[in-house]
PDB file of C-alpha atoms and ligand atoms in Angstrom:
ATOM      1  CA  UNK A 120      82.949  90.435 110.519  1.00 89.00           C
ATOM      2  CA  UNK A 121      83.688  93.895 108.869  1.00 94.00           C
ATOM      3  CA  UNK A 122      87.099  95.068 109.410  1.00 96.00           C
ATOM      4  CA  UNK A 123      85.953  98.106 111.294  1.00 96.00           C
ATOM      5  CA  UNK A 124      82.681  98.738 113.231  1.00 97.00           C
ATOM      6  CA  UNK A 125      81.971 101.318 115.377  1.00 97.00           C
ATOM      7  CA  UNK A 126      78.796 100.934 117.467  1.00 97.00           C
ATOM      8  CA  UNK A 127      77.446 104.239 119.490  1.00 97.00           C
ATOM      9  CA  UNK A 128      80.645 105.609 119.852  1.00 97.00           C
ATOM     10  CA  UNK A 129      81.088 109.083 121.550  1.00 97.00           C
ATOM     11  CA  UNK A 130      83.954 111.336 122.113  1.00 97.00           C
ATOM     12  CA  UNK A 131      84.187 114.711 124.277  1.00 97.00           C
ATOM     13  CA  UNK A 132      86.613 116.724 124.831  1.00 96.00           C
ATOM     14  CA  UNK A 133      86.277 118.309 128.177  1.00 94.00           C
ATOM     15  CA  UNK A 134      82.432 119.412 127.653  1.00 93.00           C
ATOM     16  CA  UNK A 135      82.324 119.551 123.871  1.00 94.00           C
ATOM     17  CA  UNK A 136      80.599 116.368 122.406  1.00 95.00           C
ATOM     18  CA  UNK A 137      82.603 116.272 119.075  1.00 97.00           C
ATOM     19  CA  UNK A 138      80.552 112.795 118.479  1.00 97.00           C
ATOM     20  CA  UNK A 139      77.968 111.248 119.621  1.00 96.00           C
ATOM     21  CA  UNK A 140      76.491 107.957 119.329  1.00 95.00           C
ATOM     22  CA  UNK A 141      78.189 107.015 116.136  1.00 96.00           C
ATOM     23  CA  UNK A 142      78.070 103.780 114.275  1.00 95.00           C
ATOM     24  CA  UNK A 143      79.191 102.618 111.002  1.00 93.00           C
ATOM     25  CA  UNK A 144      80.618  99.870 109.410  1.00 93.00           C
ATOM     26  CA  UNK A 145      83.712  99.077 106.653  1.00 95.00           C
ATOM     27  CA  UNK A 146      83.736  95.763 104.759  1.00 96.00           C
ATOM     28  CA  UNK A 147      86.441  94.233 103.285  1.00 97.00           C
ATOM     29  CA  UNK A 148      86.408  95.858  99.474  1.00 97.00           C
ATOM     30  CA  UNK A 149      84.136  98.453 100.639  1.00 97.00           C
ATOM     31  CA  UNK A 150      84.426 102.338 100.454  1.00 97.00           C
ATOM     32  CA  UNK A 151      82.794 104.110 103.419  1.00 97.00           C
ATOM     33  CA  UNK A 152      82.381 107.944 102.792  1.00 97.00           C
ATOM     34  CA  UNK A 153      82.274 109.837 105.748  1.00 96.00           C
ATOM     35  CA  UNK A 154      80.603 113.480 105.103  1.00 96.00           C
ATOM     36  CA  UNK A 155      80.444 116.415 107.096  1.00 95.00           C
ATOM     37  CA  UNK A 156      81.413 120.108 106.883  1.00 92.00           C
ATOM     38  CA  UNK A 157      83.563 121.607 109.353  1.00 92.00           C
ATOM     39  CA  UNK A 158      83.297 120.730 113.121  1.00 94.00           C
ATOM     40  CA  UNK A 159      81.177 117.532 112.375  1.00 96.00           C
ATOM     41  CA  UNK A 160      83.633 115.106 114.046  1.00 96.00           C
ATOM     42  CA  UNK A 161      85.283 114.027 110.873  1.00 95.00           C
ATOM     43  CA  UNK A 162      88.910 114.538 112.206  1.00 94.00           C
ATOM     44  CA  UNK A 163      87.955 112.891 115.749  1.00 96.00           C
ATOM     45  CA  UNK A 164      86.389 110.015 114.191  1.00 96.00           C
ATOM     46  CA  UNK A 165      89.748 109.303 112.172  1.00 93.00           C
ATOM     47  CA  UNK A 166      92.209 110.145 115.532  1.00 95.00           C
ATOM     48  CA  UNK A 167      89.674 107.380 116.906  1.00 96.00           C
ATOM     49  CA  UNK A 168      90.175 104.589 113.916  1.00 95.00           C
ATOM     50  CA  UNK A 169      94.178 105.476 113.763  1.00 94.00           C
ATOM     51  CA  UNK A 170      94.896 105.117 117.329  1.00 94.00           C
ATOM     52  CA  UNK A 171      95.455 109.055 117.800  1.00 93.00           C
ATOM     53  CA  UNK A 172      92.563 109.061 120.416  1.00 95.00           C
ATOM     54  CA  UNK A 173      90.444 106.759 122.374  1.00 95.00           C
ATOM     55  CA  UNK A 174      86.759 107.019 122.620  1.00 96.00           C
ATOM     56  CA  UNK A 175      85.191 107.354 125.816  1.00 94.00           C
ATOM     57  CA  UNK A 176      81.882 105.408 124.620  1.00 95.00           C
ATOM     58  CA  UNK A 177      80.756 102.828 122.572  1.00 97.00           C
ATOM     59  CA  UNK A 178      82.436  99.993 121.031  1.00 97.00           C
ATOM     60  CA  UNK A 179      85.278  99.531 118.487  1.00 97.00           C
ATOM     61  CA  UNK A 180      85.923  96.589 116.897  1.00 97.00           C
ATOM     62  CA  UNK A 181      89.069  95.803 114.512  1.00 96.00           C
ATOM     63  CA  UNK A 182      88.445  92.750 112.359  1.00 94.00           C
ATOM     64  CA  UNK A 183      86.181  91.565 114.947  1.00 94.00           C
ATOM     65  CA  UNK A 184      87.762  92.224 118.045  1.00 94.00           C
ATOM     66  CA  UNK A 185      86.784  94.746 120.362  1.00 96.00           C
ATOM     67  CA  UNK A 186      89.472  97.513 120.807  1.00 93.00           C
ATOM     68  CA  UNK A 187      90.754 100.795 122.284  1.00 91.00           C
ATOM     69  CA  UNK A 188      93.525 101.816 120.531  1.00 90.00           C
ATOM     70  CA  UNK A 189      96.027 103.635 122.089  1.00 89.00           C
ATOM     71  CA  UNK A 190      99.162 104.212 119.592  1.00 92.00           C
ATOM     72  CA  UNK A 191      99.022 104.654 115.847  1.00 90.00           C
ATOM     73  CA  UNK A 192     101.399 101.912 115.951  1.00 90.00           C
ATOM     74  CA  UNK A 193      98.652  99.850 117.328  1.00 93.00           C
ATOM     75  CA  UNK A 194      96.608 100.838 114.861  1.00 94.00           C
ATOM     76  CA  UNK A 195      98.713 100.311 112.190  1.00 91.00           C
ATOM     77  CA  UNK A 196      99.464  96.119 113.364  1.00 92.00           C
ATOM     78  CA  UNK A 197      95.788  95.750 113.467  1.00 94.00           C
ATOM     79  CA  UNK A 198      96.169  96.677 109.791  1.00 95.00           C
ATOM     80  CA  UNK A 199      94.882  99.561 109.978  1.00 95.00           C
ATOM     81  CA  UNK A 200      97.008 102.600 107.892  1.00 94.00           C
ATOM     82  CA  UNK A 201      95.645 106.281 107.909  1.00 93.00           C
ATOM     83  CA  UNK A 202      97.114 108.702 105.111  1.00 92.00           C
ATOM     84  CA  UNK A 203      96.957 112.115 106.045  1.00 89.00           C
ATOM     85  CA  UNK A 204      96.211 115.093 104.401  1.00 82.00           C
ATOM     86  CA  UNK A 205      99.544 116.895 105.288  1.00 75.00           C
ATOM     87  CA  UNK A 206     101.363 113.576 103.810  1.00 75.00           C
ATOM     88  CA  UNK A 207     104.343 112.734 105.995  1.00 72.00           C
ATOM     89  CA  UNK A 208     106.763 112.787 103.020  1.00 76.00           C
ATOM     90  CA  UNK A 209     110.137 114.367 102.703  1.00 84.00           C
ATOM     91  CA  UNK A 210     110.033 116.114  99.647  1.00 86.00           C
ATOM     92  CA  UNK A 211     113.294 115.989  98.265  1.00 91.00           C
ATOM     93  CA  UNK A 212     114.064 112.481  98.855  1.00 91.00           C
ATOM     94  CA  UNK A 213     113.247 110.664  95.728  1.00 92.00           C
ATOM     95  CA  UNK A 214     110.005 108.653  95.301  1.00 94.00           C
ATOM     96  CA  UNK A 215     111.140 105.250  96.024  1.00 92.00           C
ATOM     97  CA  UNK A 216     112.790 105.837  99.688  1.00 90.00           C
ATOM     98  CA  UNK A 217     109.993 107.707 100.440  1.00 90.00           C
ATOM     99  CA  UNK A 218     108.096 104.901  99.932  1.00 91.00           C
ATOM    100  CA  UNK A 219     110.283 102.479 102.188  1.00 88.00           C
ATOM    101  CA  UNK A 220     110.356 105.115 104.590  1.00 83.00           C
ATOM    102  CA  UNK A 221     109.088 104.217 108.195  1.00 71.00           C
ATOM    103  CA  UNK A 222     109.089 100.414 107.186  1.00 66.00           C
ATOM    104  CA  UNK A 223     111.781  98.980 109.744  1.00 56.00           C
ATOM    105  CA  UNK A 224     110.981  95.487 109.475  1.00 54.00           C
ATOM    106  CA  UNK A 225     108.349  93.983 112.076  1.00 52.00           C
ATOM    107  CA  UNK A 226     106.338  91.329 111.806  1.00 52.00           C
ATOM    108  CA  UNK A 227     104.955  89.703 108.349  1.00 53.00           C
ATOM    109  CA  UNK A 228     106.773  92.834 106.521  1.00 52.00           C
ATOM    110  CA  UNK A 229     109.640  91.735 104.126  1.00 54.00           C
ATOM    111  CA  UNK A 230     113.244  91.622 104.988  1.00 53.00           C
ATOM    112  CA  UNK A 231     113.717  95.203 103.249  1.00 53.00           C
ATOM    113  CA  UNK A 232     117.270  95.989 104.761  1.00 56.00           C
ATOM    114  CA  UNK A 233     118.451  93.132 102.441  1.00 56.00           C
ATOM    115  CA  UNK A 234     116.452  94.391  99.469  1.00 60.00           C
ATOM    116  CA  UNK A 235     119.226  96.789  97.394  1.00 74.00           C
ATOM    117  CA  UNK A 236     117.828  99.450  96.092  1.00 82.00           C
ATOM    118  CA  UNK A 237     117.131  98.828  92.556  1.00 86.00           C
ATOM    119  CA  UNK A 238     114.463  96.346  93.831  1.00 88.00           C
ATOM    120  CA  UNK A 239     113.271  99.267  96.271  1.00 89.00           C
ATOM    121  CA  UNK A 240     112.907 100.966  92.937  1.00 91.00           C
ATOM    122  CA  UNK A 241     111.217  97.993  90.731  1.00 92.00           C
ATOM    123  CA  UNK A 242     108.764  97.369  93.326  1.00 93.00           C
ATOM    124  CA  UNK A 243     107.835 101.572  94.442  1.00 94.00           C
ATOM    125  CA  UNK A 244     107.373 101.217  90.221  1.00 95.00           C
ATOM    126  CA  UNK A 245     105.437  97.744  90.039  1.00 94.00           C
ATOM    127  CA  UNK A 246     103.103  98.946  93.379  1.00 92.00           C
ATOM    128  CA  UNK A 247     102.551 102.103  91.188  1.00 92.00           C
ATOM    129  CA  UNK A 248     101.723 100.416  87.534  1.00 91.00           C
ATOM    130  CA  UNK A 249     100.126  98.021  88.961  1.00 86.00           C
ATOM    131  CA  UNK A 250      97.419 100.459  90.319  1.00 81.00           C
ATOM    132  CA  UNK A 251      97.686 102.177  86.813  1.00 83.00           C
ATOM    133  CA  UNK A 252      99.977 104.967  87.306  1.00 86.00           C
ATOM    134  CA  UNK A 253     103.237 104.483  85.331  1.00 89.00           C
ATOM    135  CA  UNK A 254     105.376 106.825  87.102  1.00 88.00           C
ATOM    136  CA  UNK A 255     109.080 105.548  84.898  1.00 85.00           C
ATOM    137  CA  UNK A 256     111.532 108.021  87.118  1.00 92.00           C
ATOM    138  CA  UNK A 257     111.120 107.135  90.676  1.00 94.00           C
ATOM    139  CA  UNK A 258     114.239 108.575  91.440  1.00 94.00           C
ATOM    140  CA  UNK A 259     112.962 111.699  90.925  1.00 95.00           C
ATOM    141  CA  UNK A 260     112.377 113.957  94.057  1.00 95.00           C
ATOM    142  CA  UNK A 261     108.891 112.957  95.444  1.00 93.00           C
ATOM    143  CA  UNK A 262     108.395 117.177  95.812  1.00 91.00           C
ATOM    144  CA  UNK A 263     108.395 117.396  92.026  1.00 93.00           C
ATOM    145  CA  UNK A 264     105.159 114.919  91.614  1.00 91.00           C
ATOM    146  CA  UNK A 265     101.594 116.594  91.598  1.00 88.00           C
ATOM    147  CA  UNK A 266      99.563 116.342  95.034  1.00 89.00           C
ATOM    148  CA  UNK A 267      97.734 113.844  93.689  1.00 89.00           C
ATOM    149  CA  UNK A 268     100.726 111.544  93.053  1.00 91.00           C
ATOM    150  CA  UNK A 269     102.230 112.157  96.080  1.00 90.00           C
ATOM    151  CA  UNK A 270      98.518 111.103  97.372  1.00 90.00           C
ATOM    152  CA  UNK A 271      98.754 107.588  95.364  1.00 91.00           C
ATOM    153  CA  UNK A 272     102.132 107.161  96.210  1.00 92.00           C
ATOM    154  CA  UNK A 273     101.039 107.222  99.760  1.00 91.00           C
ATOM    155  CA  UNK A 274      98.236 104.626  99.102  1.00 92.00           C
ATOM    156  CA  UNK A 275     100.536 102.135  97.353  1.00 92.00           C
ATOM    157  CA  UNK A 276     103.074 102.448 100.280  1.00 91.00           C
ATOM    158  CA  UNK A 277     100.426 101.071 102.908  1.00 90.00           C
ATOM    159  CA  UNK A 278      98.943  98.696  99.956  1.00 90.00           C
ATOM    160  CA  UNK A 279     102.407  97.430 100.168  1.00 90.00           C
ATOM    161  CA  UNK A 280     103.223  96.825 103.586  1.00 89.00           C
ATOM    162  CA  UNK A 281     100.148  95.113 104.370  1.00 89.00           C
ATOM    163  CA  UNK A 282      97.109  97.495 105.238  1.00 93.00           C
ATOM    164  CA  UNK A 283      93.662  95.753 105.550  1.00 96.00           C
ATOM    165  CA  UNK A 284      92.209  99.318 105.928  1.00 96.00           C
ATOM    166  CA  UNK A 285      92.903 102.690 104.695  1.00 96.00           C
ATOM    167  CA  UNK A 286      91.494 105.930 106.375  1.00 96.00           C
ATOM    168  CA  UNK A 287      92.166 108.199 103.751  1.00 96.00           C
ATOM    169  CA  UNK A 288      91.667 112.143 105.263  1.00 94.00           C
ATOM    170  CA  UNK A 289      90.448 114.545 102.723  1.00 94.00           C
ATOM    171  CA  UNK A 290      92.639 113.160 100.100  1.00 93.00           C
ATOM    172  CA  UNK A 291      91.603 115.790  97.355  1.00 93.00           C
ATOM    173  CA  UNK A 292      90.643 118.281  99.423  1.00 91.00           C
ATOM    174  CA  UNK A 293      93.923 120.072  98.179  1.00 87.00           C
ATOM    175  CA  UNK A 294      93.436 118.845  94.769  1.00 90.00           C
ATOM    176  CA  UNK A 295      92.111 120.141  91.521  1.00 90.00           C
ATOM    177  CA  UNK A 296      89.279 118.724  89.337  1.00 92.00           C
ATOM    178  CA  UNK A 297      92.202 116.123  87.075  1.00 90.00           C
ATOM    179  CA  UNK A 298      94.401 115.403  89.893  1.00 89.00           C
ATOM    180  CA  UNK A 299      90.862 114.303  92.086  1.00 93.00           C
ATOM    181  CA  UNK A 300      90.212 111.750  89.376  1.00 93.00           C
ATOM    182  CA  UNK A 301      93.124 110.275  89.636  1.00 90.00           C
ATOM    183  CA  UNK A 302      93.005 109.676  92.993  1.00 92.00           C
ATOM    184  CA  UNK A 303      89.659 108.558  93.616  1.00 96.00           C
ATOM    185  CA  UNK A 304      90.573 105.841  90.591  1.00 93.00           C
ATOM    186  CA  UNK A 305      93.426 104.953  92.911  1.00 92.00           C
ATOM    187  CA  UNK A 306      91.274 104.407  95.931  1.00 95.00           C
ATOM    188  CA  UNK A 307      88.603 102.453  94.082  1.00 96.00           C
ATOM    189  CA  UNK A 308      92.151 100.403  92.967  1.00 93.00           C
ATOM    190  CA  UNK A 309      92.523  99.255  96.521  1.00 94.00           C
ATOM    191  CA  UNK A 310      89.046  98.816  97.452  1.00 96.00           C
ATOM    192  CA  UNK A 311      88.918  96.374  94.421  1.00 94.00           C
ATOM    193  CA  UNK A 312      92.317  95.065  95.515  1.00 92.00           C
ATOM    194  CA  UNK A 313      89.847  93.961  98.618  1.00 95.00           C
ATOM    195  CA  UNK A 314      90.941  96.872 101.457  1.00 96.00           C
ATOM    196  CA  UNK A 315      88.486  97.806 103.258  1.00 97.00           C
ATOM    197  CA  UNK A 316      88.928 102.287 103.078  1.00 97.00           C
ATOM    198  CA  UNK A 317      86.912 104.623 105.170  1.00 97.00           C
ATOM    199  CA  UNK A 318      87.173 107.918 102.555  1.00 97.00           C
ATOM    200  CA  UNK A 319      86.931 111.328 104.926  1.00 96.00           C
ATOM    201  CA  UNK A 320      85.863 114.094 102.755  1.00 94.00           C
ATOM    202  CA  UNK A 321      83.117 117.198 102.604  1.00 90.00           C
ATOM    203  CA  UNK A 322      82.957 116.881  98.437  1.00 93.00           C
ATOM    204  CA  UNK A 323      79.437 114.368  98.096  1.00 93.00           C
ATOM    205  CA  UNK A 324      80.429 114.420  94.495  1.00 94.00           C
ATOM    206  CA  UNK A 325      83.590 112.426  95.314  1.00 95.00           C
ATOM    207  CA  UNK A 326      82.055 110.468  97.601  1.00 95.00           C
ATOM    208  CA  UNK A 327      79.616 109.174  95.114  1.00 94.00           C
ATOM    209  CA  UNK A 328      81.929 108.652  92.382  1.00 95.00           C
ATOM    210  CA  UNK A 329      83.751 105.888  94.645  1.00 96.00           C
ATOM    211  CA  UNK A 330      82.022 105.390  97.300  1.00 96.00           C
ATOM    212  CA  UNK A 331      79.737 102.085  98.842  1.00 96.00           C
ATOM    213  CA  UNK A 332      78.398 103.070 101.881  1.00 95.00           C
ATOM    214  CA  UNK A 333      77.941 106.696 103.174  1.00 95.00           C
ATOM    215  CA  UNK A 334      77.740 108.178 106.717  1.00 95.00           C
ATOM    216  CA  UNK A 335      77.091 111.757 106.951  1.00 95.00           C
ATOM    217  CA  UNK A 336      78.058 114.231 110.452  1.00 96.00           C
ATOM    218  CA  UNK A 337      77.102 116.708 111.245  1.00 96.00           C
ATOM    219  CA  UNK A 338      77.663 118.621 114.725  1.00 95.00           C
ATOM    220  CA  UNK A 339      79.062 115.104 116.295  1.00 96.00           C
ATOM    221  CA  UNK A 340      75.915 113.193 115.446  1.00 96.00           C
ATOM    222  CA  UNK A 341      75.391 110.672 112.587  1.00 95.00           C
ATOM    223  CA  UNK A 342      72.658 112.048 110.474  1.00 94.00           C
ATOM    224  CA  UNK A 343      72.853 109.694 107.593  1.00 91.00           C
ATOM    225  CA  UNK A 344      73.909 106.306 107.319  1.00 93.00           C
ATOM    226  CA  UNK A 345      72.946 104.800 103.848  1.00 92.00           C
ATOM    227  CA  UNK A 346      74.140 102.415 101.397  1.00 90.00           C
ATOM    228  CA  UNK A 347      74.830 103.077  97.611  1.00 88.00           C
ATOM    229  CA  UNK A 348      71.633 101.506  96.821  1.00 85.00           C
ATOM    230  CA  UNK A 349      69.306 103.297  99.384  1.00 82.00           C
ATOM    231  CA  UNK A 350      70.589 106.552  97.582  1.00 76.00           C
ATOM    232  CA  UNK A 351      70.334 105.176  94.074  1.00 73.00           C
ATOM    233  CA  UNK A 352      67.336 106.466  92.104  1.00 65.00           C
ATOM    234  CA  UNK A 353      65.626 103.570  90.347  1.00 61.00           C
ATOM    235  CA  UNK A 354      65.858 103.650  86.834  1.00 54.00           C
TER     236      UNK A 354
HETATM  237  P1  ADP B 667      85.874 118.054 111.584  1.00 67.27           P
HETATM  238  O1  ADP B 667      87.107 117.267 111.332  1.00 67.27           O
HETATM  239  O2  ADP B 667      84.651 117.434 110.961  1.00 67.27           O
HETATM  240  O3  ADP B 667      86.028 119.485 111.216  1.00 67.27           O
HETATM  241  P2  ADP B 667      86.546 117.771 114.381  1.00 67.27           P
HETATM  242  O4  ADP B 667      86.533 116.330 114.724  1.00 67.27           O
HETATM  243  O5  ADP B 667      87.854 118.426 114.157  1.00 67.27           O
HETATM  244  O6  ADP B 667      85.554 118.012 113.155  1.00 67.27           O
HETATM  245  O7  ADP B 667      85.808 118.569 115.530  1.00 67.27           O
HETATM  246  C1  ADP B 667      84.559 118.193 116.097  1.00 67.27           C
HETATM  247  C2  ADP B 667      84.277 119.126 117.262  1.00 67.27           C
HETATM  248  O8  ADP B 667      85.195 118.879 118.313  1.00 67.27           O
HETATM  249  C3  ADP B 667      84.426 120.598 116.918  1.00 67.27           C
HETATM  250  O9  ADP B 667      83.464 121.294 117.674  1.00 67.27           O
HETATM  251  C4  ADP B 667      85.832 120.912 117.382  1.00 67.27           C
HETATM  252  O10 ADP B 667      85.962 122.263 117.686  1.00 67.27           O
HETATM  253  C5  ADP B 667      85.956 120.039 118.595  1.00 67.27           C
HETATM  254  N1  ADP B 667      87.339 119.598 118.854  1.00 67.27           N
HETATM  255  C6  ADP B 667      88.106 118.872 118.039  1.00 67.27           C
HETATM  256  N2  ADP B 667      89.303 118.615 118.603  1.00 67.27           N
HETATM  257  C7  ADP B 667      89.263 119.192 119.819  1.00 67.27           C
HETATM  258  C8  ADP B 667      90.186 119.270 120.887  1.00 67.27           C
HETATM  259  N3  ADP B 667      91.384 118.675 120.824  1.00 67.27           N
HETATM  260  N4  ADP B 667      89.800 119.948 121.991  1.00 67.27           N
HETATM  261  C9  ADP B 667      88.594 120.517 122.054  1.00 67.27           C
HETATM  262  N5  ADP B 667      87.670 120.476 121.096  1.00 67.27           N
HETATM  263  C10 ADP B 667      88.002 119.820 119.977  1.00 67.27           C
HETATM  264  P1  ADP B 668      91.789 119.042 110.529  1.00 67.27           P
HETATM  265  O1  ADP B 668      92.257 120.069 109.543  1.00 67.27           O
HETATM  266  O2  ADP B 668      92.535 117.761 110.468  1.00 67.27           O
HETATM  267  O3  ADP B 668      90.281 118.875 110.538  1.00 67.27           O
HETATM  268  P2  ADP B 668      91.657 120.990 112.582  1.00 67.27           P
HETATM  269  O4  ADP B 668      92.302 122.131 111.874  1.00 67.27           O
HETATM  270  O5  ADP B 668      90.159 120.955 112.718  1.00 67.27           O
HETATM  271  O6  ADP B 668      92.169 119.618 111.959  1.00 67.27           O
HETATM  272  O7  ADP B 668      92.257 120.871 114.021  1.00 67.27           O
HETATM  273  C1  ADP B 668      93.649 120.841 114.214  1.00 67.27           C
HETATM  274  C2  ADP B 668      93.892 120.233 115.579  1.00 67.27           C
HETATM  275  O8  ADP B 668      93.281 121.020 116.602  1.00 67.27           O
HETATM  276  C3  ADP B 668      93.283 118.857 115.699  1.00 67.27           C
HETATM  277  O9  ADP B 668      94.148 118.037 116.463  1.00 67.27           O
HETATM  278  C4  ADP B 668      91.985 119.069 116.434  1.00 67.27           C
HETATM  279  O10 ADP B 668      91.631 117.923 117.202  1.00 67.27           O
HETATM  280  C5  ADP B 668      92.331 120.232 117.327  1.00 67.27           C
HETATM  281  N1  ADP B 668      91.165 121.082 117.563  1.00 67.27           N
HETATM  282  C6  ADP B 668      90.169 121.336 116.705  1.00 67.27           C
HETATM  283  N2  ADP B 668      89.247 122.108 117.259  1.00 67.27           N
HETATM  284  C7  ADP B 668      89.701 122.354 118.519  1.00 67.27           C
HETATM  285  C8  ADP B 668      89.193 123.098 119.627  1.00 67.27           C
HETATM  286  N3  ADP B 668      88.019 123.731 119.567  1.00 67.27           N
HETATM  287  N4  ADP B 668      89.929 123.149 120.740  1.00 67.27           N
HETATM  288  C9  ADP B 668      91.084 122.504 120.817  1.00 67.27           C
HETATM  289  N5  ADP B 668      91.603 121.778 119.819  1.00 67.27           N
HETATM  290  C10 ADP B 668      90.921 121.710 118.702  1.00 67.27           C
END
């Protein structure tokens, strides 16, 4: 089953229909681009998938199972992990607590209070490398990093602790044309590390330079649901 499907699902809020008969699909090692300019439903459709909101028709389904989330917490022990534009980071802790932060121990997450911190360190470093960013001073101040580190560092963290999806919203929205690349490298990282990532963005450019399946909004409704092949010219 994919990880995430969404079948016909709608969402008002008192009488505005921010979506409307949605449906789209996120396989395991699978990007799916979600594309819409402002007011289309992109930010419901994430509250929806993170547990921030609950649909009010339609079908979710988690991994298979048919679900209305109600917490982000929820969310997050289905495996699913939703980084945020506004990253909740505090920026003059250093990189590696920020990147233990919120992890209190709960189920199938390592025994971290026993970890001392040079291994908190080694592994914020090893997460990092070993999506090909080689940041050497993690004690540094996690404010002093570019947006787009802070955006990978974010990534790694819920890489780390277990994520079978990542919503990712707008993640170089804020972002300039080097510090994009770098992320969208990152994301195609953990799509090949076999995460399943729903990518929220209103750049097409940087949703085809990563991206596997592509649903475009607009107004609430789907208007586009295509896979990278449907939209590839032939040679
Ligand atoms: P996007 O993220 O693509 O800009 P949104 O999901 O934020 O779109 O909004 C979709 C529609 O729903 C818009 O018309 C927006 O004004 C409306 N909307 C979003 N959140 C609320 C809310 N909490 N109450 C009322 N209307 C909302
Ligand atoms: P984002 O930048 O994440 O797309 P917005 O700036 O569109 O978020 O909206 C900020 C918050 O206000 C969101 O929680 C959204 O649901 C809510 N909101 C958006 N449009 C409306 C609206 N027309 N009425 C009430 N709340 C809204």
């Amino acid at each position: 089953a994919p990880l995430i499907e969404l079948t016909d699902v709608s969402k008002r809020y008192g009488n505005v229909r921010a979506l409307e008969g949605v449906s789209l699909e996120v396989g395991a090692g699978e990007i799916t681009c979600v594309l819409g300019d402002n007011g289309a439903g992109k930010s419901t459709l994430i509250k929806i998938i993170a547990g921030l909101h609950r649909h009010d028709g339609g079908v979710l389904r988690v991994d298979g199972e048919e679900t209305r989330l109600s917490s982000p917490r929820e969310a997050l022990d289905l495996g699913v992990a939703t980084v945020y534009q506004d990253l909740a980071v505090v920026p003059l802790m250093p990189v590696w607590r920020n990147f233990f932060l919120g992890s209190e121990p709960r189920k199938g997450v390592g025994p971290f209070k026993r970890m001392d911190i040079d291994l908190m360190r080694e592994t914020t470093r090893g997460e990092l490398l070993r999506m090909g960013i080689d940041l050497r001073d993690v004690d540094q101040p996690i404010g002093t990093l570019s947006g787009g580190e802070r955006q990978c560092v974010a990534i790694a963290r819920a890489v780390h602790f277990g994520a079978k999806v990542l919503v990712l919203d707008e993640p170089t929205a804020a972002l300039g044309v080097k510090q994009s690349g770098v992320v969208l490298k990152y994301v195609a990282a953990a799509r090949d590390r076999g995460l399943g990532v729903v990518l929220i963005t209103h750049n097409p450019h940087h949703a085809y330079l990563v991206g596997d399946r592509f649903v475009l909004l607009r107004r609430g409704t789907m208007v586009g649901n295509h896979t990278r092949d449907a939209i590839t010219l032939e040679e």
